[in-house]
XYZ file of C-alpha atoms in Angstrom:
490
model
C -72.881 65.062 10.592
C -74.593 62.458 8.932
C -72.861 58.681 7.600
C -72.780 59.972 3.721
C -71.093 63.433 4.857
C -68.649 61.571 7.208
C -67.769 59.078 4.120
C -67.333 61.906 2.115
C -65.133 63.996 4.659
C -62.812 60.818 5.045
C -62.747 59.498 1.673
C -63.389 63.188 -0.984
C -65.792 60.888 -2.273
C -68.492 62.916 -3.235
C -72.157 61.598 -4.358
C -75.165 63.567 -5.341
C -77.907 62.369 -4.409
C -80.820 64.909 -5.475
C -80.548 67.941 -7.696
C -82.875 70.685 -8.443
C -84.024 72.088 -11.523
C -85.936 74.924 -12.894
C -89.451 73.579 -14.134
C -88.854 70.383 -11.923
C -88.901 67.182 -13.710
C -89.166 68.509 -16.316
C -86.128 70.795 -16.748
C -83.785 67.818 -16.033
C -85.178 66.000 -18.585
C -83.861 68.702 -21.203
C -80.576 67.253 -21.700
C -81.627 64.272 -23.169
C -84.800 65.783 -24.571
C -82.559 68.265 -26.602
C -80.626 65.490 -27.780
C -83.705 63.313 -29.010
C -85.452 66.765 -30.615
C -81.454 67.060 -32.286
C -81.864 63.588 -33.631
C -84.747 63.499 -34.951
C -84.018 67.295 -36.742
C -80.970 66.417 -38.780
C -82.367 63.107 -40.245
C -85.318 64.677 -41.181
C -82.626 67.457 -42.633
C -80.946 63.979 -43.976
C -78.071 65.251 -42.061
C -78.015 62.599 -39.730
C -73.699 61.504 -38.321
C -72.616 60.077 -35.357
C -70.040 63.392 -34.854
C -73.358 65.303 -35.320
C -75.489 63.001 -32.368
C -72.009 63.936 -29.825
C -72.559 67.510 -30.449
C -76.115 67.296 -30.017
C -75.646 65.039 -26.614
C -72.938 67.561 -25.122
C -75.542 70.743 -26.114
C -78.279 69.428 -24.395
C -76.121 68.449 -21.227
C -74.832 72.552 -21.659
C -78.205 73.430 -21.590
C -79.316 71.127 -18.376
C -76.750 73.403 -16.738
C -78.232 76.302 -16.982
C -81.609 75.034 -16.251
C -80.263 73.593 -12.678
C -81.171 75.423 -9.440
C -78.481 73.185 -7.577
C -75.044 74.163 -7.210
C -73.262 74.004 -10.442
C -70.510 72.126 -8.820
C -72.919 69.484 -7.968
C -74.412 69.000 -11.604
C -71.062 68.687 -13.181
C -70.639 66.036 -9.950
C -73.684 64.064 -11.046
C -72.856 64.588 -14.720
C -69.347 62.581 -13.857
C -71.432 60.306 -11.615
C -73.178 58.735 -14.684
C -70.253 59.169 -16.896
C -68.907 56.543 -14.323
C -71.741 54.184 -14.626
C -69.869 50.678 -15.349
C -73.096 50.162 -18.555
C -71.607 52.743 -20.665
C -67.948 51.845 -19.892
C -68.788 48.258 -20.758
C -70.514 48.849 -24.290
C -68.146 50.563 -25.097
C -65.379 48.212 -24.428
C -67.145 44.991 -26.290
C -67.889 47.511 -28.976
C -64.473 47.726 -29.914
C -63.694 43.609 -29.669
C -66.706 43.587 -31.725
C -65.659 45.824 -34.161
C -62.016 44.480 -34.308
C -63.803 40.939 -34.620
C -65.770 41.886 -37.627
C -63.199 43.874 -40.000
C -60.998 40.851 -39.635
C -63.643 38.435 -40.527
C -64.252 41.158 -43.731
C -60.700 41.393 -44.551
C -60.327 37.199 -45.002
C -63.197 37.647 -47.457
C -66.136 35.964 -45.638
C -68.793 38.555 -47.423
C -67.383 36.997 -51.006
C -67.297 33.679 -49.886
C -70.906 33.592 -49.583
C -71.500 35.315 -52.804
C -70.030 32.822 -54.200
C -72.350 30.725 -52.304
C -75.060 32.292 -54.237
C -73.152 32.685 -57.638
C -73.698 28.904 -58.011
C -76.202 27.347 -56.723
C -77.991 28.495 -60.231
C -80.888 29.851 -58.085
C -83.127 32.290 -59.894
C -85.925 35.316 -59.266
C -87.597 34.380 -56.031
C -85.524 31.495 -54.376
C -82.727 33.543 -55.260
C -84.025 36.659 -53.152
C -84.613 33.991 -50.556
C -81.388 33.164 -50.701
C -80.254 36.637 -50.270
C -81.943 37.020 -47.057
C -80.320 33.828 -45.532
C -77.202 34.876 -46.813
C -77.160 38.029 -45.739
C -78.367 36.978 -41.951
C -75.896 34.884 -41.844
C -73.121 37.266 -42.514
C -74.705 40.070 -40.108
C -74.723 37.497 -37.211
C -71.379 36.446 -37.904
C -69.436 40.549 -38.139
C -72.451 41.788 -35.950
C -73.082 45.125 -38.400
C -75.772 45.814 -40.656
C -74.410 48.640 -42.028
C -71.663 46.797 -43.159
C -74.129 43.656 -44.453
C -76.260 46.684 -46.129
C -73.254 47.800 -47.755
C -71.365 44.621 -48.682
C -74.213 42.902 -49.905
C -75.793 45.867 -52.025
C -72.475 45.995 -53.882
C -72.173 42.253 -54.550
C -75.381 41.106 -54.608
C -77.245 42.799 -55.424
C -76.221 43.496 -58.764
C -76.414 39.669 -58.868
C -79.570 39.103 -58.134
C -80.936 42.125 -60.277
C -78.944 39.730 -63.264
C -81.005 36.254 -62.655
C -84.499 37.959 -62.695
C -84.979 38.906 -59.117
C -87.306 41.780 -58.255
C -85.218 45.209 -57.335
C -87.250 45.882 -54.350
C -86.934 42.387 -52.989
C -83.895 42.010 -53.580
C -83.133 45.272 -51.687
C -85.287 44.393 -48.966
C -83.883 40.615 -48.682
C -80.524 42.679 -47.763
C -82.464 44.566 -45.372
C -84.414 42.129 -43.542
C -80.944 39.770 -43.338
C -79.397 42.742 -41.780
C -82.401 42.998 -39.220
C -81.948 39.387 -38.389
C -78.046 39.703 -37.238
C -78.165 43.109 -35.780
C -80.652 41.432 -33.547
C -79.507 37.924 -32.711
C -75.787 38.594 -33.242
C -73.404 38.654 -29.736
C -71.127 41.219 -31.388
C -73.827 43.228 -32.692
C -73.812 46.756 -31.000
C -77.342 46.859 -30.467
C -77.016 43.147 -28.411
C -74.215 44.351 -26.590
C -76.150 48.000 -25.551
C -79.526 46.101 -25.001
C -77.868 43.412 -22.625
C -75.549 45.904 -20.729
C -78.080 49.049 -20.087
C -80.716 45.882 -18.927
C -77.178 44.213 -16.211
C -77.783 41.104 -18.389
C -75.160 38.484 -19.943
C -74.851 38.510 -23.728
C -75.097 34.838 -23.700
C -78.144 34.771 -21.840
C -79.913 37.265 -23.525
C -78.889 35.423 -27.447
C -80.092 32.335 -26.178
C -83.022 33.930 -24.655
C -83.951 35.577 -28.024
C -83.529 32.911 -30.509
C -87.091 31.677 -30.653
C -88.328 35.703 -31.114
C -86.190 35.674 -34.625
C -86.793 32.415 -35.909
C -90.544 32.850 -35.554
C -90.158 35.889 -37.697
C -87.623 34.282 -40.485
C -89.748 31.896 -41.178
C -92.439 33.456 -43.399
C -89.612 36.062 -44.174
C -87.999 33.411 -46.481
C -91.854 31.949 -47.659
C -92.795 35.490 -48.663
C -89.345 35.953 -49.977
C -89.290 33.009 -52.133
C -93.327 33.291 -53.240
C -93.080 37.045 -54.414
C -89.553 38.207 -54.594
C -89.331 37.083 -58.837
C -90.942 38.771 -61.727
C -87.654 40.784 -62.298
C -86.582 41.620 -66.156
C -83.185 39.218 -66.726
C -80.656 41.258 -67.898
C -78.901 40.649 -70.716
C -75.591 41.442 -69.968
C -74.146 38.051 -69.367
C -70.287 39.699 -69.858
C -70.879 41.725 -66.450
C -72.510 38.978 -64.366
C -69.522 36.416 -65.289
C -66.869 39.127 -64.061
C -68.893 39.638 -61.038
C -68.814 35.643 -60.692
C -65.141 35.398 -60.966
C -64.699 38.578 -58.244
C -65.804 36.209 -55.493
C -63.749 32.718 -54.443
C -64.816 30.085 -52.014
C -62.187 30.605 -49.714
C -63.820 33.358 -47.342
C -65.776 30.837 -46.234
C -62.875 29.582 -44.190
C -63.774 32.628 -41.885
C -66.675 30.813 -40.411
C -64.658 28.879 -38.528
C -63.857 31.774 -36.165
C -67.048 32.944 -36.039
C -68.415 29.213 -34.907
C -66.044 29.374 -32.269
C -67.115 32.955 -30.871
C -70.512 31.732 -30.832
C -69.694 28.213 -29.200
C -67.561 29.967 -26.623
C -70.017 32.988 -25.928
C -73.334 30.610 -25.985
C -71.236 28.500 -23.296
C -70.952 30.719 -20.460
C -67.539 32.655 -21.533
C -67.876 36.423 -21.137
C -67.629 37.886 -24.255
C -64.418 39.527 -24.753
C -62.774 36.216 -24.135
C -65.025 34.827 -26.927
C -64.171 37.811 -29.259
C -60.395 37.886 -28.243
C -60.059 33.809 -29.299
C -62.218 34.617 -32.507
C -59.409 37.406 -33.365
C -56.479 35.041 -32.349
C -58.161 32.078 -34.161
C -58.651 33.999 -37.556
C -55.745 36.200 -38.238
C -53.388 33.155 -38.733
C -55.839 31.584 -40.839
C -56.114 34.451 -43.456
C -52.331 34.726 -43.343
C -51.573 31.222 -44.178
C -54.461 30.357 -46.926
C -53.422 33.394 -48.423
C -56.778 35.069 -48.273
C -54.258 38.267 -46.788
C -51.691 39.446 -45.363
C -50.364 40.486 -41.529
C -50.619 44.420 -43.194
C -54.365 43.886 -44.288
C -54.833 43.428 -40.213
C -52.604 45.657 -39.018
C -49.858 48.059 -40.591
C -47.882 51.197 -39.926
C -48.011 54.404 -42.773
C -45.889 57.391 -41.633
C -48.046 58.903 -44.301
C -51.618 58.253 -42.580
C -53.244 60.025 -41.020
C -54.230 57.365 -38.050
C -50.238 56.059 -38.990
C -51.499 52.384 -37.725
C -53.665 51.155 -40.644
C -55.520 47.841 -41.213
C -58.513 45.452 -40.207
C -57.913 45.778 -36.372
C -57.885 49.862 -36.812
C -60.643 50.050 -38.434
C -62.607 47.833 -36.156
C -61.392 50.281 -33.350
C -62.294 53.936 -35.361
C -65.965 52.593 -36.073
C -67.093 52.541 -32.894
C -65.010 56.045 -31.188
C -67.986 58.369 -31.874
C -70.570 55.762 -30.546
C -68.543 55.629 -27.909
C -68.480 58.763 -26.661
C -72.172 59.283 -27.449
C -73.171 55.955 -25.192
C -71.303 57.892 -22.370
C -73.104 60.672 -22.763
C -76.307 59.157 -23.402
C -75.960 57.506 -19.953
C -74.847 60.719 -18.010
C -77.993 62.093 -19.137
C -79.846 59.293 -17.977
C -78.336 59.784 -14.678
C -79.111 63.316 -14.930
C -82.641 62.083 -14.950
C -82.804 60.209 -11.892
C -81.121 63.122 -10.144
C -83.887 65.169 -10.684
C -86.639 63.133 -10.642
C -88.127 62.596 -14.018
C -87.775 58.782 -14.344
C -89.442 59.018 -11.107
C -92.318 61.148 -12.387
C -92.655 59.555 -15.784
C -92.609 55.924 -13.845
C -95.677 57.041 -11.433
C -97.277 58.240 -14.403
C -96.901 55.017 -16.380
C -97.934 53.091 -13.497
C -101.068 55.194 -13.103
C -102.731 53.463 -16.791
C -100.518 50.254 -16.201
C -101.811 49.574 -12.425
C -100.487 45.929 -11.679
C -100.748 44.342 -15.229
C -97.502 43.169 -16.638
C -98.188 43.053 -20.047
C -99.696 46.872 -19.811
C -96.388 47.582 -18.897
C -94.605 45.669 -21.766
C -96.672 47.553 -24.218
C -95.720 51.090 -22.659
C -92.060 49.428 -23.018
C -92.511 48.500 -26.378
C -94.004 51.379 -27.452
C -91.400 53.925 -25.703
C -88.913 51.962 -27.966
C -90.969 51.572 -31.093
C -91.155 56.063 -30.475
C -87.504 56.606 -30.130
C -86.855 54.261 -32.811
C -89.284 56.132 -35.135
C -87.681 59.262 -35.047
C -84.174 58.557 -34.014
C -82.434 57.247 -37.710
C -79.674 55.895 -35.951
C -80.599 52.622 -33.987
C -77.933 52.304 -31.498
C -78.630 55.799 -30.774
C -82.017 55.236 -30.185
C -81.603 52.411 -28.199
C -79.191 54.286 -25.630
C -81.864 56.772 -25.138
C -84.578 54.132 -24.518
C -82.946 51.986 -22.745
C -83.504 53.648 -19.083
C -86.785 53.600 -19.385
C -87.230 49.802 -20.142
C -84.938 49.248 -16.897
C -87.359 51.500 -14.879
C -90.343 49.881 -16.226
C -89.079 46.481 -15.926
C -87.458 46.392 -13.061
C -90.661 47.659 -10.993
C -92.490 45.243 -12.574
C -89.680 42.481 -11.937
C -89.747 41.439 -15.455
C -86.437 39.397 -15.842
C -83.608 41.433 -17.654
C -83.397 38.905 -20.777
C -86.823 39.732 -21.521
C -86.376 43.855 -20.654
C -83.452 43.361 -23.378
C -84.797 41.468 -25.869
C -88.160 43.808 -25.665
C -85.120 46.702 -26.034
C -83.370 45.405 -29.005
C -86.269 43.412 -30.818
C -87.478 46.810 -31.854
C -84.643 48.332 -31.993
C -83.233 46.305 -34.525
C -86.523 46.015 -36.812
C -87.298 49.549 -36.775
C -84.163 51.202 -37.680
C -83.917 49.386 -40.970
C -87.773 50.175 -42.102
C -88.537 53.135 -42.243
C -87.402 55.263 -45.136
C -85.424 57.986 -43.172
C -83.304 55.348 -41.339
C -79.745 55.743 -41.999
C -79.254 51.930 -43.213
C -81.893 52.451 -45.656
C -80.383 55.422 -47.045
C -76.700 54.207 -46.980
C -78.048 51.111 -49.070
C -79.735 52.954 -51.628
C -77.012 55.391 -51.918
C -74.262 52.149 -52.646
C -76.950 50.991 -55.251
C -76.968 54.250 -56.748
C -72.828 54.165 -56.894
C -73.238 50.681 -58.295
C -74.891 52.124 -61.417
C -71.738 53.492 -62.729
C -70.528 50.443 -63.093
C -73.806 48.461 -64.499
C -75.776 51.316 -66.481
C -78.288 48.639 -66.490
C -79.137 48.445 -62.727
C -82.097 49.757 -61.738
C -81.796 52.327 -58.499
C -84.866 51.157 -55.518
C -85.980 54.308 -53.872
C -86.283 54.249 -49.920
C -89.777 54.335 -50.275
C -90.441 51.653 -52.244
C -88.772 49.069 -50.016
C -90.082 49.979 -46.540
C -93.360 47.715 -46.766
C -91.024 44.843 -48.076
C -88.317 44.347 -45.060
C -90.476 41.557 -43.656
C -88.051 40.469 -40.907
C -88.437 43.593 -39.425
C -91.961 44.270 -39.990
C -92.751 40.606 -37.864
C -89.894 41.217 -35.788
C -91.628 43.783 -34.190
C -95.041 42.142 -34.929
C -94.255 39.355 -32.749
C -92.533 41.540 -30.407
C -96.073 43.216 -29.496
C -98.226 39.750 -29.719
C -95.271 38.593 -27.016
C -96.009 41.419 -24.463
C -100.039 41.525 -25.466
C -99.826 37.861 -24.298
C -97.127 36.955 -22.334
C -95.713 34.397 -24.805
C -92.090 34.113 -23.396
C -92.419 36.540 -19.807
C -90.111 35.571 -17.417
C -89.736 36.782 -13.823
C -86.885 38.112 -12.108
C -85.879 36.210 -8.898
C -83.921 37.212 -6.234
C -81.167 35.771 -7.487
C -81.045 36.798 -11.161
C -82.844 33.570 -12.030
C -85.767 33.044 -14.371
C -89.253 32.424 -12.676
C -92.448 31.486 -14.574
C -94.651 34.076 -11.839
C -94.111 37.473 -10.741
C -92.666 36.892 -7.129
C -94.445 38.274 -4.329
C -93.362 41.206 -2.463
């Protein structure tokens, strides 16, 4: 009897090891193949949902199943092998903080707050779509969503910035590009989180680590922004802009003060959920006591609710339960994958046209992502699914896991706000199109106009590619976990 099957026998511990498949490889790749095939089918349908990525996940695990010459027992083993896999249990987790973090920072009016930033500074056509973008990125790094930015900001401003002569599609795409930049950089973003935990980096680390790689794109962002983003028709209806003035008040900005501290604490070495639990603690009082809301705007009880508990901390919560689940499954599938050899195979392969040149193998990294991203509308999504193979890749190479995860989410981030199909494109122009019921005069920007215009994304992933073409920024993974300017010698 061997050590593992005396383990087992004492313990009832039981860990596969190998399984076989029908069509080798290749069969156990069809669970997450099926998913990614599922993905990409109901955006193009424009049917994309999170509920509708589970179902797809949980088919395509069904149908590995059936394609597995192993014992059944033993799939459904390995299956709850990488449903165990502390990466999925852990993004999950600071998704919720996250999410908690963020609807409370919404509920003490932060998003109106800087509105009202841009209400008066008197700013008009292209410094005002300038504005937009800065605003906007600073908001998405602060809640960490930019769906919600997309949202929140096409309602408000939008409509603003449409008023003072600014270009429709630049103004559009200024909301865009903003939400690019915090998605990315944010430590409560869900793509940060996902991109740091599948890669067994710190969040702090990896923000710190990534800084440079968004500033170097915001730059001309805000030129470009500035230089072309006028030329809009002023409207005339001065009556609608002053109401839409006097909607917004200074005092969200008080919420800023929780979000410095998250950042201060997370930047400083404290793991995150500390940082996100004294963000919580440090801005419910605040919005209770300056009167920007009450204890029931964070969290309430409704016998006639659905949920029952209601408020800011719920809904932070109920965002992230389907991404959740699908992260878990995501992962199993991964798992699934090492099980029956295909990241093996599809590693050897790689390595084959990469041979022993590191920046060969950042491209084939940054171009698996760039693929997944492409077709899957739904970034986190996406980024799950790519996400073992940037750990394979980089990890043979001994590319240092900041790098591996800012390759991951760099894309990742640009990408899913681009391209036309992408879900926060289409839930943006679908809030502008609700906005024109209440200004008949607002002009509706079609997805397809404002894909060339998102410039934060467009150099995001520009300078993502120049970075692996030349190395600008490769660090090697030590022993230890530290940072070495050469690969280290086997």
């Amino acid at each position: 009897m061997s050590d593992n099957e005396e383990l087992e026998k004492a313990t009832g511990d039981k860990t596969i090891q190998k399984l076989d498949f029908r069509l080798g490889a290749v069969g156990a790749a069809i669970p997450l193949v099926f998913f990614v095939v599922w993905a990409i089918s109901i955006s193009v349908l424009k049917l994309s949902s999170e509920v509708g990525l589970v179902m797809g996940a949980v088919i395509g695990l069904t149908l590995g199943l059936l394609f597995c010459k192993s014992k059944w027992e033993d799939y459904a083993q390995g299956l709850f092998d990488g449903l165990a896999q502390p990466v999925g249990v852990i993004a999950m987790v600071a998704w919720f903080y996250a999410g908690m973090f963020a609807q409370v920072l919404q509920a003490g009016g932060l998003v109106e707050g800087l509105v009202w930033i841009g209400a008066i500074t008197g700013l008009t056509g292209g410094l005002f779509v300038a504005l937009t973008f800065l605003l906007a990125a600073t908001f998405s790094t602060a809640v960490g969503t930019g769906y919600g930015t997309t949202v929140a900001f096409c309602t408000l401003m939008y409509p603003a910035g449409v008023a003072v002569g600014a270009d429709p599609v630049f103004m559009f795409a200024a909301i865009l590009a903003g939400a690019v930049f915090g998605d990315n950089l944010a430590p409560v973003s869900d793509t940060t989180i996902v991109s740091a935990t599948t890669q067994d980096a710190d969040v702090p680390g990896v923000v710190r680590s990534r800084f440079k790689y968004a500033v170097v794109a915001a730059v001309p962002t805000v030129i470009l922004f500035a230089i072309f983003g006028g030329g809009g028709q002023t409207q005339a209806d001065q009556g609608a802009l002053d109401a839409m003035i006097e909607s917004t008040t200074p005092g969200g900005l008080i919420m800023l003060a929780p979000f410095a501290l998250v950042l201060i604490l997370a930047l400083s070495g404290h793991h995150l959920l500390t940082s996100l639990t004294w963000g919580i603690i440090s801005a419910i009082p605040l919005i209770v006591i300056t009167g920007l809301g009450t204890f029931g705007d964070i969290i309430s009880f409704n016998p006639d609710s659905s949920t029952i508990v209601e408020g800011a901390l719920v809904s932070g919560l109920t965002g992230y339960f389907n991404m959740a689940i699908l992260i878990l499954l995501i992962v199993a599938a991964a798992h699934l994958l090492k099980l029956g050899g295909t990241m093996e195979a599809i590693t050897k392969g790689l390595i084959k046209w990469i041979k022993n040149s590191v920046r060969k193998a950042e491209v084939a990294i940054w171009g698996i992502v760039a693929l997944l991203n492409s077709a899957i509308t739904i970034n986190t999504a996406a980024e799950i699914a790519a996400a073992p193979f940037v750990k394979e890749l980089g990890t043979k190479y001994q590319i240092h896991r900041y790098r591996m995860a800012n390759m991951l989410d760099a894309v990742t981030s640009a990408l899913g706000y681009i391209f036309p199909w992408g879900a926060p494109v289409l839930l943006g122009w679908s809030t502008i199109k609700t906005m024109q019921g209440q200004y008949d005069w607002l002009p509706i920007v079609e997805p397809t106009a404002v894909f060339p215009f998102v410039f934060q994304g467009w150099f995001l992933v520009i300078v993502m590619l120049i970075a692996a073409l030349t190395g600008w920024g490769l660090r090697f993974q030590g022993k230890n976990g530290e940072e070495l300017m050469e690969r280290p010698r086997d």
